C-alpha cells in the first residue's frame, strides 16, 4: 500500500532536477538522478519525521541515544525506498524517466563509516529501533574519509582514500543552529565559593561541532529516527589582519587542529592504539552529543533532575566512554549539582556493550594524554577512580591483586572498560558464549560484586535488508510458504517454512534460487574483474576483516593441502569448490597483509594449474564492503566461521549467510553456538576445540611444534610455504610464526590443533553437497530457524532488559 504512485514520484523527481540542478530529464546524468531521488525520499521522510517528533515529545517518552564511533550504513536509496514502501514505484519512475534503476542504485557510494562488525551492527540496530518505533538517535563523527578502498596490486593490498561525501552527502542535512562547542587543552583552576569548588577553565582551544543529520525510515511505520554525524570546524576564521600580532599562526594552527578531527576513520578493527587524534575524536563526538542531549532536555523540562528517567545512553564498546565524565562535568559545573546527585543521574543513564575479549583491543589511555588534552575530564575521572578504589578495597578486603585488576587508573593508564563497569547500570556481551566469558573470566571480580549488572543480548541483523531486499527470490519463497509478508515484522514466522522441509518442489526451488544467485554474482565478477567463476562448484566463502584470530590462514592451509593432494593424485575424489575470500587488513597490520598476499598467490597458482580445472578455484574479492556483501550473501553455499573458540565475540556475517541459506562450517564460537542450538548437529558442520578446551590446552601448554612434526599434511603445506610460489617470494616467515613462534608465541590461534578436525568437517560438507536434495533440506532448515538472529529480536531484548522503553 504505497502512498506514492510511479507518476507522482516521477513528477517529484522532475521537479527536483529542475529546481536543484537546473536540468531537464534529458539533460540529467545518473548522479543528478540519484541526488534528485534522494531529495524526494528525504521529503517523504521529513513529513513522517515531524509526526514522530511530535509524538515523542508529547508523550514524554524515554529516548535511546546510541553512541558509536562507527556506523557502517552502506547505501541508502534502495533501503529507504524499501522501508517507505515505494521501492517498486520508484524503480518504475526511474525507468519511466529513461534510466536503469539498477545502474542508478549502483552509483551510490557506500557510507563506509565503520570497520566491520561493530559498525554494521550499529546500522542494523538503527533500522530496528526505528521500525519498532523506539525514539532513538545514533551519534557518530561525519568522517570525511570512511574505511579505505582496497585495491589488490600484484597480489598485495593497496589503500585508497574513500571520498564518500561527493555523493553521500545527499542524505545529510546540516543543522548549523544546533552547533555545539567542544574544548580541548588549557588548564583548570578551582575557586572556592559558597562552600564548594568551582572550576575555572583557561587557555583552552575550541572546536565547533556541527551536526549533519541523516533521517532513518522505519519499515511499515511513519516513525523516523536520526543518525547525527558531527563535523568539526574551527570557530576562528583565518584572518589575515592577525598576521602581525602573531595570532595568525595560532589561528591557522587552530583551524588545522580542529578540522583534522573529522578527517578520517581509524581503520583498526579489534585493535587499540593510543593515538592522540583518536582520543580527540572520541571526546569531540561524545562532548557534542552529551551537550546536545542535555540542551534539548533542558528546553523541554527546565531541569536535569529527571534526566535519567527520560534518557538512556548506550555506549557501543568503550570508544564513547568519555560520555560518563562529560555528563558528570555538565551536572557538576554547569548545573551545580553535588557529586552524589550527579553520580546518581549518570549511573542510571549509561549502559555499556562489550564487543571483544582480545587483550590488544582493550582501551587503556595514558594518563598524560588524558590530563593534557582534557584537564577537567581528567580530574573527574580521578575522583570516580578514587571512590571506586575505596569500594573495591572494602569489598575485596584488601586483596590487592583483585583491586589492581579492577582499578580505573593503574600504571598511569585509564582503563576504559573498568570505568564503564563502574558507572554503567548494565553491561552486556553480544552472544551467550561471549557474555559467559565476560562473567566468568574477563570481568569476573566485578560480576561477583554486582551480578545483576551483567547481561547478554545476542547480536542480530536487519533481516529486511539482509534477506528480503537483497534476495528477492528467497523472499518470495518465504512469502509463499509462510502466508505472506508477515515475517518482515515478525521474523519468528520464518519457522513456518519448515513445514516444507520434505516438499520436493520447495527443496528444488531452494536449489534453483541459489543457482540463479550464483550465476548473477558470477556475472558481476566477470563484468568487474574479468574472472570466470565456476558456478558448478560449491561457493565456499570467508568474508570478514582480516585478523589472525579469525583464521583465514587455517582456510588457506587447508586449500594448499587440497591442492597438493590433487597434484599427487589427480583422480582423488573431490567435490568441486570455488573458494572466495574478501577481507581488508588494517594498514599497519603486517601479518594480515602477508596473509592477503598469500591468498592471492595461492589463487594464482591454483587457478592456472590444469589439474585444478573445474574442480578447485580460489579467488580474492577486492574491497569487501556492505554493497559487495549484499551481492555475495545470496550466492553463498558454505559459510566459513572458523575463529579460535573464545575469540569471536559474536560474528554477524555468520547470521547473514544463514539467513540466505548457506550452511556453516565453524567452531563453537560466538553466535555459532546459538546457531548450532537452533539447527542441531545435523544441519551445521562443526569442528575444533571448544572455548573451554582451548583454555585448558593453553593452561596445560600448547606445543605447536609437536602438532606440526607429527602431521605429514601440515609438513607438506609448510614445505610449499617455505619454498614459495615463485623465485624470491616465499612464506617461510609465516611457517616460522606458526611452528616456532619466531620470537613470539607459536601458533597463538591454534590452527594446528584444529587442522585435522577442520579437514574432516570440510570432507563432510563436500560429501553432503553431492546429495543436493539433502543439502537443500539443510539449507531450508537454516533459513527457517534464523529468525532469532533478526535485529528486531535483539532490539526488543535491549528495550525490555536494559533500556526499559516500550516498543512495537
Ligand atoms: C579502538 C581504539 C583505537 C582505535 C580503534 C579501536 C577499535 C575500533 C574498532 C577497536 C575495536 C573495533 C571493532 C570491533 C568489532 O568490530 N568487534 C566485533 O563486533 C561485532 C558486533 O558485536 C561482533 O559480532 C564481532 O565478533 C566483534 O569482533
Tab-separated table of C-alpha atoms and ligand atoms in Angstrom, residues 70 115-119 121 266 268-273 278 282 317 319 354-356 361 363 365 430 459 549-550 647-652, ligand 1:
chain	number	residue	atom	x	y	z
A	70	UNK	CA	31.169	3.695	13.751
A	115	UNK	CA	35.391	-1.034	10.036
A	116	UNK	CA	33.332	-4.179	10.320
A	117	UNK	CA	31.007	-5.949	12.719
A	118	UNK	CA	30.634	-3.269	15.373
A	119	UNK	CA	29.823	-0.547	12.866
A	121	UNK	CA	25.654	-3.769	13.965
A	266	UNK	CA	40.769	4.848	12.112
A	268	UNK	CA	41.868	-0.605	13.011
A	269	UNK	CA	39.419	-3.333	13.841
A	270	UNK	CA	39.735	-5.108	17.162
A	271	UNK	CA	42.980	-3.312	17.888
A	272	UNK	CA	43.742	-0.361	20.127
A	273	UNK	CA	46.488	2.190	19.584
A	278	UNK	CA	41.789	9.142	18.216
A	282	UNK	CA	36.264	10.329	20.939
A	317	UNK	CA	32.147	-0.640	23.144
A	319	UNK	CA	35.056	4.103	22.466
A	354	UNK	CA	31.366	-5.010	25.171
A	355	UNK	CA	32.353	-6.353	21.729
A	356	UNK	CA	35.679	-8.052	22.289
A	361	UNK	CA	41.646	-4.299	21.745
A	363	UNK	CA	41.416	0.664	25.545
A	365	UNK	CA	44.756	5.604	27.639
A	430	UNK	CA	26.937	-9.846	22.323
A	459	UNK	CA	23.504	-9.731	18.175
A	549	UNK	CA	42.081	-14.952	15.366
A	550	UNK	CA	39.551	-15.269	12.513
A	647	UNK	CA	37.829	-15.170	20.472
A	648	UNK	CA	34.981	-14.037	18.183
A	649	UNK	CA	32.541	-12.182	20.428
A	650	UNK	CA	29.576	-12.955	18.201
A	651	UNK	CA	30.025	-12.568	14.496
A	652	UNK	CA	27.164	-11.214	12.404
B	1	LIG	C1	39.883	1.177	19.429
B	1	LIG	C2	40.804	2.138	19.809
B	1	LIG	C3	41.564	2.800	18.859
B	1	LIG	C4	41.372	2.509	17.516
B	1	LIG	C5	40.433	1.563	17.124
B	1	LIG	C6	39.698	0.872	18.087
B	1	LIG	C7	38.712	-0.156	17.663
B	1	LIG	C8	37.947	0.026	16.528
B	1	LIG	C9	37.030	-0.933	16.120
B	1	LIG	C10	38.515	-1.306	18.407
B	1	LIG	C11	37.596	-2.255	18.000
B	1	LIG	C12	36.832	-2.076	16.856
B	1	LIG	C13	35.839	-3.037	16.358
B	1	LIG	C14	35.456	-4.132	16.983
B	1	LIG	C15	34.481	-5.055	16.377
B	1	LIG	O1	34.018	-4.851	15.265
B	1	LIG	N1	34.095	-6.099	17.086
B	1	LIG	C16	33.118	-7.043	16.555
B	1	LIG	O2	31.830	-6.631	16.979
B	1	LIG	C17	30.821	-7.402	16.360
B	1	LIG	C18	29.477	-6.828	16.771
B	1	LIG	O3	29.220	-7.109	18.104
B	1	LIG	C19	30.959	-8.863	16.753
B	1	LIG	O4	29.998	-9.598	16.050
B	1	LIG	C20	32.358	-9.376	16.424
B	1	LIG	O5	32.522	-10.680	16.932
B	1	LIG	C21	33.400	-8.447	17.026
B	1	LIG	O6	34.702	-8.844	16.614
